[in-house]
mmCIF file of C-alpha atoms in Angstrom:
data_model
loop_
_atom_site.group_PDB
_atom_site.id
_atom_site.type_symbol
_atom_site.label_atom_id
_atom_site.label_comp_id
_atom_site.label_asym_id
_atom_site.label_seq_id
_atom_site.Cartn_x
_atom_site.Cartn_y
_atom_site.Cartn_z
ATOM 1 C CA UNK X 1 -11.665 4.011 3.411
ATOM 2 C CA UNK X 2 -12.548 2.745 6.838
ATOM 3 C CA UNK X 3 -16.535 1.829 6.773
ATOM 4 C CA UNK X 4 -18.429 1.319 10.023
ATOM 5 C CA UNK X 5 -22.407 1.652 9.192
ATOM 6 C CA UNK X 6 -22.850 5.079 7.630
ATOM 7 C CA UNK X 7 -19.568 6.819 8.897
ATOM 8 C CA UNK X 8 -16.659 6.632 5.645
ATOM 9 C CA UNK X 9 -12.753 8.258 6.628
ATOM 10 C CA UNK X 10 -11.322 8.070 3.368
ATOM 11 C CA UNK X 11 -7.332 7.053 4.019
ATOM 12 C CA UNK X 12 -4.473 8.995 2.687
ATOM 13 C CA UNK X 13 -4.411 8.601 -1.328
ATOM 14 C CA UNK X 14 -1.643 6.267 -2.433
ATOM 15 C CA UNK X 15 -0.534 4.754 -6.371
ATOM 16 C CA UNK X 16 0.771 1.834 -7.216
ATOM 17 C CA UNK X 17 2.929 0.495 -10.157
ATOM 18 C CA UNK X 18 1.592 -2.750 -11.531
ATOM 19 C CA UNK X 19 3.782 -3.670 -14.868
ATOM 20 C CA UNK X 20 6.258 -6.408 -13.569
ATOM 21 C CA UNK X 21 8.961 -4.218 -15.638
ATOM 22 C CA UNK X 22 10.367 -0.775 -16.093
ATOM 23 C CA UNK X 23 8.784 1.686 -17.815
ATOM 24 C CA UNK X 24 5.297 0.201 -17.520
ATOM 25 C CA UNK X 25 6.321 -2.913 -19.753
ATOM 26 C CA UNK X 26 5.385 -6.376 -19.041
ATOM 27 C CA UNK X 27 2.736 -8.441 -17.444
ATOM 28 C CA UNK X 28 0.610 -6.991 -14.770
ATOM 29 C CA UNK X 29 1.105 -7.832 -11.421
ATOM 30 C CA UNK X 30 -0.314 -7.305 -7.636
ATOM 31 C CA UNK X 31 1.749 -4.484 -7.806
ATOM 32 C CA UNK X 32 5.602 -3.797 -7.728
ATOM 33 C CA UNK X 33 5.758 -0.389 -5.461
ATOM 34 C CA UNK X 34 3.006 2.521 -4.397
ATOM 35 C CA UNK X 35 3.791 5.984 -2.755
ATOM 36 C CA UNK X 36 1.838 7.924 -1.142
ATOM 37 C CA UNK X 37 0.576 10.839 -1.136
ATOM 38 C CA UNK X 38 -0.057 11.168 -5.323
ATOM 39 C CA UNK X 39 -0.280 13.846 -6.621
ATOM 40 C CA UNK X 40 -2.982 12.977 -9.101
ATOM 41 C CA UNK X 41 -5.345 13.126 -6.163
ATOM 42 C CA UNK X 42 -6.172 16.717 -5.260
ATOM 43 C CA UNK X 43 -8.121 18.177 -2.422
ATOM 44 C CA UNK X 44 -10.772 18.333 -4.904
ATOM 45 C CA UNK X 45 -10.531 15.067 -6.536
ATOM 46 C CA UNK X 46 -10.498 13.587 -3.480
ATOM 47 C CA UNK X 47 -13.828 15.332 -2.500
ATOM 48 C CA UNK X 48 -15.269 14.195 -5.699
ATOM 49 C CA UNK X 49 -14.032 10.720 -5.084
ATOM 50 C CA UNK X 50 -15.778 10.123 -1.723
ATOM 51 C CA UNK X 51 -19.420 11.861 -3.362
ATOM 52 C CA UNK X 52 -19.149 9.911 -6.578
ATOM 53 C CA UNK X 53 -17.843 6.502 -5.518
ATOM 54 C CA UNK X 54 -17.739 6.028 -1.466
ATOM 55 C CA UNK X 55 -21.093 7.530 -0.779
ATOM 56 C CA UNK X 56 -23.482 6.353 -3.175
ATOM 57 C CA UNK X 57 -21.676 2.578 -2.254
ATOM 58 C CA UNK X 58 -21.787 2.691 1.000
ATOM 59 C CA UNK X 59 -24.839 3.867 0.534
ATOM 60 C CA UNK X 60 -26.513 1.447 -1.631
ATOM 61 C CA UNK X 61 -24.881 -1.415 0.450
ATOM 62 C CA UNK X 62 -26.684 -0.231 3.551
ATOM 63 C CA UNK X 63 -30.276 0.091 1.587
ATOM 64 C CA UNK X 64 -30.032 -3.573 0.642
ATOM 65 C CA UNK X 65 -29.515 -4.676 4.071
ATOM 66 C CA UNK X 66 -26.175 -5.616 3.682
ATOM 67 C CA UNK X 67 -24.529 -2.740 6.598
ATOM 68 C CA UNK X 68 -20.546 -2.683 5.817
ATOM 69 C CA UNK X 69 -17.845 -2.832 8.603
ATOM 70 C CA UNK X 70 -14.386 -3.186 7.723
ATOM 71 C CA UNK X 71 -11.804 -1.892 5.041
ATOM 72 C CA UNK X 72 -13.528 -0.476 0.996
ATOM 73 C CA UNK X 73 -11.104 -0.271 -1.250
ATOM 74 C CA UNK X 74 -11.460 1.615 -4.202
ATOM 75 C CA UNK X 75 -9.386 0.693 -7.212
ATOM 76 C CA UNK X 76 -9.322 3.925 -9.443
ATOM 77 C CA UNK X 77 -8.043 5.320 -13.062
ATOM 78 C CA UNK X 78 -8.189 8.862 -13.384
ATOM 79 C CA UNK X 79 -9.521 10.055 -16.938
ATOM 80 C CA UNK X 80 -8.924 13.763 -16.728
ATOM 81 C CA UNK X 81 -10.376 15.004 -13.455
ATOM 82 C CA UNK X 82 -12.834 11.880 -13.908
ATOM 83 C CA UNK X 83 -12.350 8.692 -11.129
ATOM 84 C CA UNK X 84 -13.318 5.569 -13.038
ATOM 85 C CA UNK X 85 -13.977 2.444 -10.447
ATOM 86 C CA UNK X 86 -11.782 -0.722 -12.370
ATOM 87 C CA UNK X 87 -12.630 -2.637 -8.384
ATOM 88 C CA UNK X 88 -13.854 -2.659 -5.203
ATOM 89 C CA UNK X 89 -12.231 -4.987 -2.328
ATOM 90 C CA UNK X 90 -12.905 -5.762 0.969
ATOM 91 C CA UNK X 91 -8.979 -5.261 2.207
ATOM 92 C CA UNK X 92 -6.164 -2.931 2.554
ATOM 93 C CA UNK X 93 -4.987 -3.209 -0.919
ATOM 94 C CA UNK X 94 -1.120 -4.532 -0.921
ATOM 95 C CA UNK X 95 1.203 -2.299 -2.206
ATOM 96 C CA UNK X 96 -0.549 0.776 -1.539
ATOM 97 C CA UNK X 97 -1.648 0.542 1.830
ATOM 98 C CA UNK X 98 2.306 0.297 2.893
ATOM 99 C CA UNK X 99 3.331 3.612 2.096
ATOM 100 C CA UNK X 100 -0.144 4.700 4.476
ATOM 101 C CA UNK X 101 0.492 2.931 7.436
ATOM 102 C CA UNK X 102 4.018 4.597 7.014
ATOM 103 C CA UNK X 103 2.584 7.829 7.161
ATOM 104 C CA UNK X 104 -0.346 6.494 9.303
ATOM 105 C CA UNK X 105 0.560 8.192 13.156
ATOM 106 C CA UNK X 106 -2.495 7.126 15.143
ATOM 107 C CA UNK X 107 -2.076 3.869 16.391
ATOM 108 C CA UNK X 108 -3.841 1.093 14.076
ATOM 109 C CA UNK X 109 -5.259 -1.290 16.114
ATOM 110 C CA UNK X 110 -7.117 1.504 18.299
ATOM 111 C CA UNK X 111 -8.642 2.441 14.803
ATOM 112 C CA UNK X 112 -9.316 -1.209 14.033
ATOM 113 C CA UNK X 113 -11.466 -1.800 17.154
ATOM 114 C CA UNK X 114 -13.236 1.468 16.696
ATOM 115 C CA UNK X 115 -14.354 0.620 13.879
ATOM 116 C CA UNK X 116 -15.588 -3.082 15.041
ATOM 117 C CA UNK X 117 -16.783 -1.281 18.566
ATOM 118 C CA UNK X 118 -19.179 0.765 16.101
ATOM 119 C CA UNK X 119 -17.314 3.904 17.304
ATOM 120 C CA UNK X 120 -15.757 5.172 13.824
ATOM 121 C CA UNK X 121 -17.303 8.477 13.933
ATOM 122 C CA UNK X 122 -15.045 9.585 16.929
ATOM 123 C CA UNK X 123 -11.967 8.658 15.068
ATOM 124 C CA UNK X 124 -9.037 11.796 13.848
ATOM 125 C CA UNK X 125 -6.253 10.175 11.876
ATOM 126 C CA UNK X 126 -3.253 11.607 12.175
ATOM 127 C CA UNK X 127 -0.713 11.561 9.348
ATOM 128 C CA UNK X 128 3.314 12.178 8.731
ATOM 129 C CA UNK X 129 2.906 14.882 6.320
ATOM 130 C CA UNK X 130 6.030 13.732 4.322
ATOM 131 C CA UNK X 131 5.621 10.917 1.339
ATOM 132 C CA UNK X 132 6.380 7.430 1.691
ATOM 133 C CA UNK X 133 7.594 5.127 -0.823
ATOM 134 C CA UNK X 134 7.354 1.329 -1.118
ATOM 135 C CA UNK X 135 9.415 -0.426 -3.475
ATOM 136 C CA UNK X 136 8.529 -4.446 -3.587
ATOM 137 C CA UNK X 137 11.045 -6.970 -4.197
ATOM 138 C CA UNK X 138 10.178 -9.999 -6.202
ATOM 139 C CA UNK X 139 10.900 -13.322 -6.693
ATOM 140 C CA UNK X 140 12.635 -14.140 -10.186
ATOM 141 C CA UNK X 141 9.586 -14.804 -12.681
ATOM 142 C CA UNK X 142 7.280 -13.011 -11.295
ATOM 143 C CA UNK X 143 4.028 -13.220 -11.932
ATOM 144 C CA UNK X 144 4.925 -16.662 -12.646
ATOM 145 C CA UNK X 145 6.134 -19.447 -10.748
ATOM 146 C CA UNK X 146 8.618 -18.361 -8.048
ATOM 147 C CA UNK X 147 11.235 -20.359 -6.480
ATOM 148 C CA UNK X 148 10.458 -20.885 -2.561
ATOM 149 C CA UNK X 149 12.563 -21.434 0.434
ATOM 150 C CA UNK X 150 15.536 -19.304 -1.094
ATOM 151 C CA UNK X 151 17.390 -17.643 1.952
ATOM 152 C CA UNK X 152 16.940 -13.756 2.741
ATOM 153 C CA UNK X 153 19.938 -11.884 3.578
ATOM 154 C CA UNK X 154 20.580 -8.177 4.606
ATOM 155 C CA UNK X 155 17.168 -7.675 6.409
ATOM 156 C CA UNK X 156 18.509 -7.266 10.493
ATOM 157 C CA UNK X 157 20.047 -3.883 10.156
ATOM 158 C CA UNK X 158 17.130 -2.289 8.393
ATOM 159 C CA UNK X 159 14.417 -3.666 10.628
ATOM 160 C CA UNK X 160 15.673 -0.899 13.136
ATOM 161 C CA UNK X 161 15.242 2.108 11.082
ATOM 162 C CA UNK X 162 12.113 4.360 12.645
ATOM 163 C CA UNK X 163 12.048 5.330 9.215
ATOM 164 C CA UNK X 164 12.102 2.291 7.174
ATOM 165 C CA UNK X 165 9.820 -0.631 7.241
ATOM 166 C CA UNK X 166 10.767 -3.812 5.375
ATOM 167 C CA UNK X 167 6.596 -5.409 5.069
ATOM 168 C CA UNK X 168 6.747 -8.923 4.969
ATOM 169 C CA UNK X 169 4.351 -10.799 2.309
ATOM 170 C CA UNK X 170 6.310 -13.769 0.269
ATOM 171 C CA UNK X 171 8.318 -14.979 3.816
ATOM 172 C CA UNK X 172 8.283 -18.049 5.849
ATOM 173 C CA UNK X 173 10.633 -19.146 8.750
ATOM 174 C CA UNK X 174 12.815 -22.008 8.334
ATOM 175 C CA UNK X 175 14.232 -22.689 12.118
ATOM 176 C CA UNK X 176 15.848 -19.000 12.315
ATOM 177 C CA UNK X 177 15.886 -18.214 8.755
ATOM 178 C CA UNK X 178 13.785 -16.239 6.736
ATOM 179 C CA UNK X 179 13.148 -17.656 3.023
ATOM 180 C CA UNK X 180 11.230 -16.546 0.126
ATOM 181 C CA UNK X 181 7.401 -18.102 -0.212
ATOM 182 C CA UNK X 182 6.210 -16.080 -3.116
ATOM 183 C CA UNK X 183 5.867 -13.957 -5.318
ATOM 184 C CA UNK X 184 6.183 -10.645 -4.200
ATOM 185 C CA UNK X 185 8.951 -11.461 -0.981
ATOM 186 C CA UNK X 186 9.101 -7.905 0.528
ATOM 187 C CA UNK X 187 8.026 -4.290 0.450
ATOM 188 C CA UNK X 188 10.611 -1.759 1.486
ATOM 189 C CA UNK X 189 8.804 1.341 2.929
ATOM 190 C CA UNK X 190 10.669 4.319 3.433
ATOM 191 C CA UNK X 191 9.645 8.223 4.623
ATOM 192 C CA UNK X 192 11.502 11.268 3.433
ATOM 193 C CA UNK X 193 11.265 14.966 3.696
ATOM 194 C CA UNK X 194 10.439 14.626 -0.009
ATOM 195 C CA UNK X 195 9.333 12.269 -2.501
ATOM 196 C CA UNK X 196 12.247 11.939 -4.288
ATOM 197 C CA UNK X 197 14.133 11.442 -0.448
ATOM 198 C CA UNK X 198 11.705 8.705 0.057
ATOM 199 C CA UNK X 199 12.252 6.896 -2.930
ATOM 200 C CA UNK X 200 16.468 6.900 -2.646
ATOM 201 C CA UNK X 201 16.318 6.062 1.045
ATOM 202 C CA UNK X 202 13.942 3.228 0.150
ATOM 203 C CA UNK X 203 15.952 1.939 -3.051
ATOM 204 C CA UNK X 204 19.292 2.444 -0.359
ATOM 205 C CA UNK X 205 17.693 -0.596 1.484
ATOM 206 C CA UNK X 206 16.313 -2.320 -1.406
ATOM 207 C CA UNK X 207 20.162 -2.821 -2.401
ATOM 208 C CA UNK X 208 20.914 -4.064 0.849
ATOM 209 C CA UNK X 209 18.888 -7.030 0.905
ATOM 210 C CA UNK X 210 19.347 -10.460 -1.382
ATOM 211 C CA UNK X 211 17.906 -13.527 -2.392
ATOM 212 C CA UNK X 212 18.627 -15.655 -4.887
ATOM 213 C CA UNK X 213 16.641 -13.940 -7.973
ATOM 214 C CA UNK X 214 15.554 -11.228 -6.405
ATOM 215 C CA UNK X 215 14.547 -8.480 -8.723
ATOM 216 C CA UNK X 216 12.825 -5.058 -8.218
ATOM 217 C CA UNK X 217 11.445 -2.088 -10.524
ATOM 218 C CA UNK X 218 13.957 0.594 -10.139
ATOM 219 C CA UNK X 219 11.585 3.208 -11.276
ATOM 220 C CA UNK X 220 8.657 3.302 -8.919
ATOM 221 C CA UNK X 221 7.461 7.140 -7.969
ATOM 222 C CA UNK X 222 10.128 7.915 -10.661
#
């Protein structure tokens, strides 16, 4: 949610995947893909969600003195039609806030310096109404110890989609070369009329790119 004193615009709902492996097996991780919308969260839900946790937070941070501006992220499990807080940050959280910004059709930045301008309240996001799917691709051991400065091939062509968004997070340059420097290397963000359009055209360009290692779930919004 975007916070600027007491105004809150909850953001577009989006789930992530966090088992390093297929089928929800393995070590957890920062997260290996997100869509968004889910449909966990309904109309309703999400209602519930901003009385129940954003409110009384924003809320109680503004009684102690301590007046928010900035991103709150709400890390949630749903129990039934029951949101259960597991953490807060202080951030877009990475990958779910991919699949948003896809989505997201108001500029950004104008939204950014609203909310720093103190001027929130006058804000209307505008979203895509069709899902968005973000499949991350990984370094080798992931969570552990990755191997750095491995070359990246196969990103050029897929930079130009309108459509498709290749997020960098593990990159560096080396001269003109882009090399893996981390963990999670790259989230590949697609839109589709549907979910299921999303995730193919996303997985499409997910086969198209290569490093040395490289490794992906191939089940996210599956």
């Amino acid at each position: 949610a975007l916070v600027q004193g007491k105004t809150i615009i909850p953001l577009e709902s989006s789930q992530d995947h966090k088992p390093a492996y297929d089928g929800d097996r393995g070590p957890n991780t920062g997260g290996m893909g997100a869509y968004s919308p889910t449909p966990l969260i309904t109309a309703e839900l999400m209602d519930t969600i901003i009385a129940d946790v954003l409110v009384p937070t924003v809320h109680a941070l503004n009684r102690s003195g301590r007046d928010f501006c900035g991103i709150l992220y709400a890390g949630l499990m749903i129990t039934g039609q029951t949101p259960k807080v597991l953490e807060f940050n202080v951030r877009f959280g990475d990958p779910e806030t991919q699949p948003v910004l896809m989505r997201l059709k108001t500029d950004l930045l104008d939204v950014i310096d609203a909310v720093i301008d103190g001027k929130l309240e006058s804000v209307d996001l505008e979203y895509d109404a069709r899902p968005a799917c973000c499949v991350v691709l990984a370094s080798e051991n992931y969570p552990g110890k990755s191997s750095l400065g491995l070359p990246i091939s196969g990103l050029e062509p897929q930079e130009l989609d309108s459509e498709v968004q290749v997020f960098h997070a593990g990159t560096a340059l080396r001269g003109d070369e882009v090399v893996t420097a981390g963990g999670r290397v790259l989230g590949v963000t697609a839109l589709g009329d549907t979910l299921e359009a999303a995730r193919s055209r996303a997985y499409e360009v997910v086969e198209g790119i290569s490093f040395n290692g490289a490794r992906f779930r191939r089940d996210i919004a599956g």
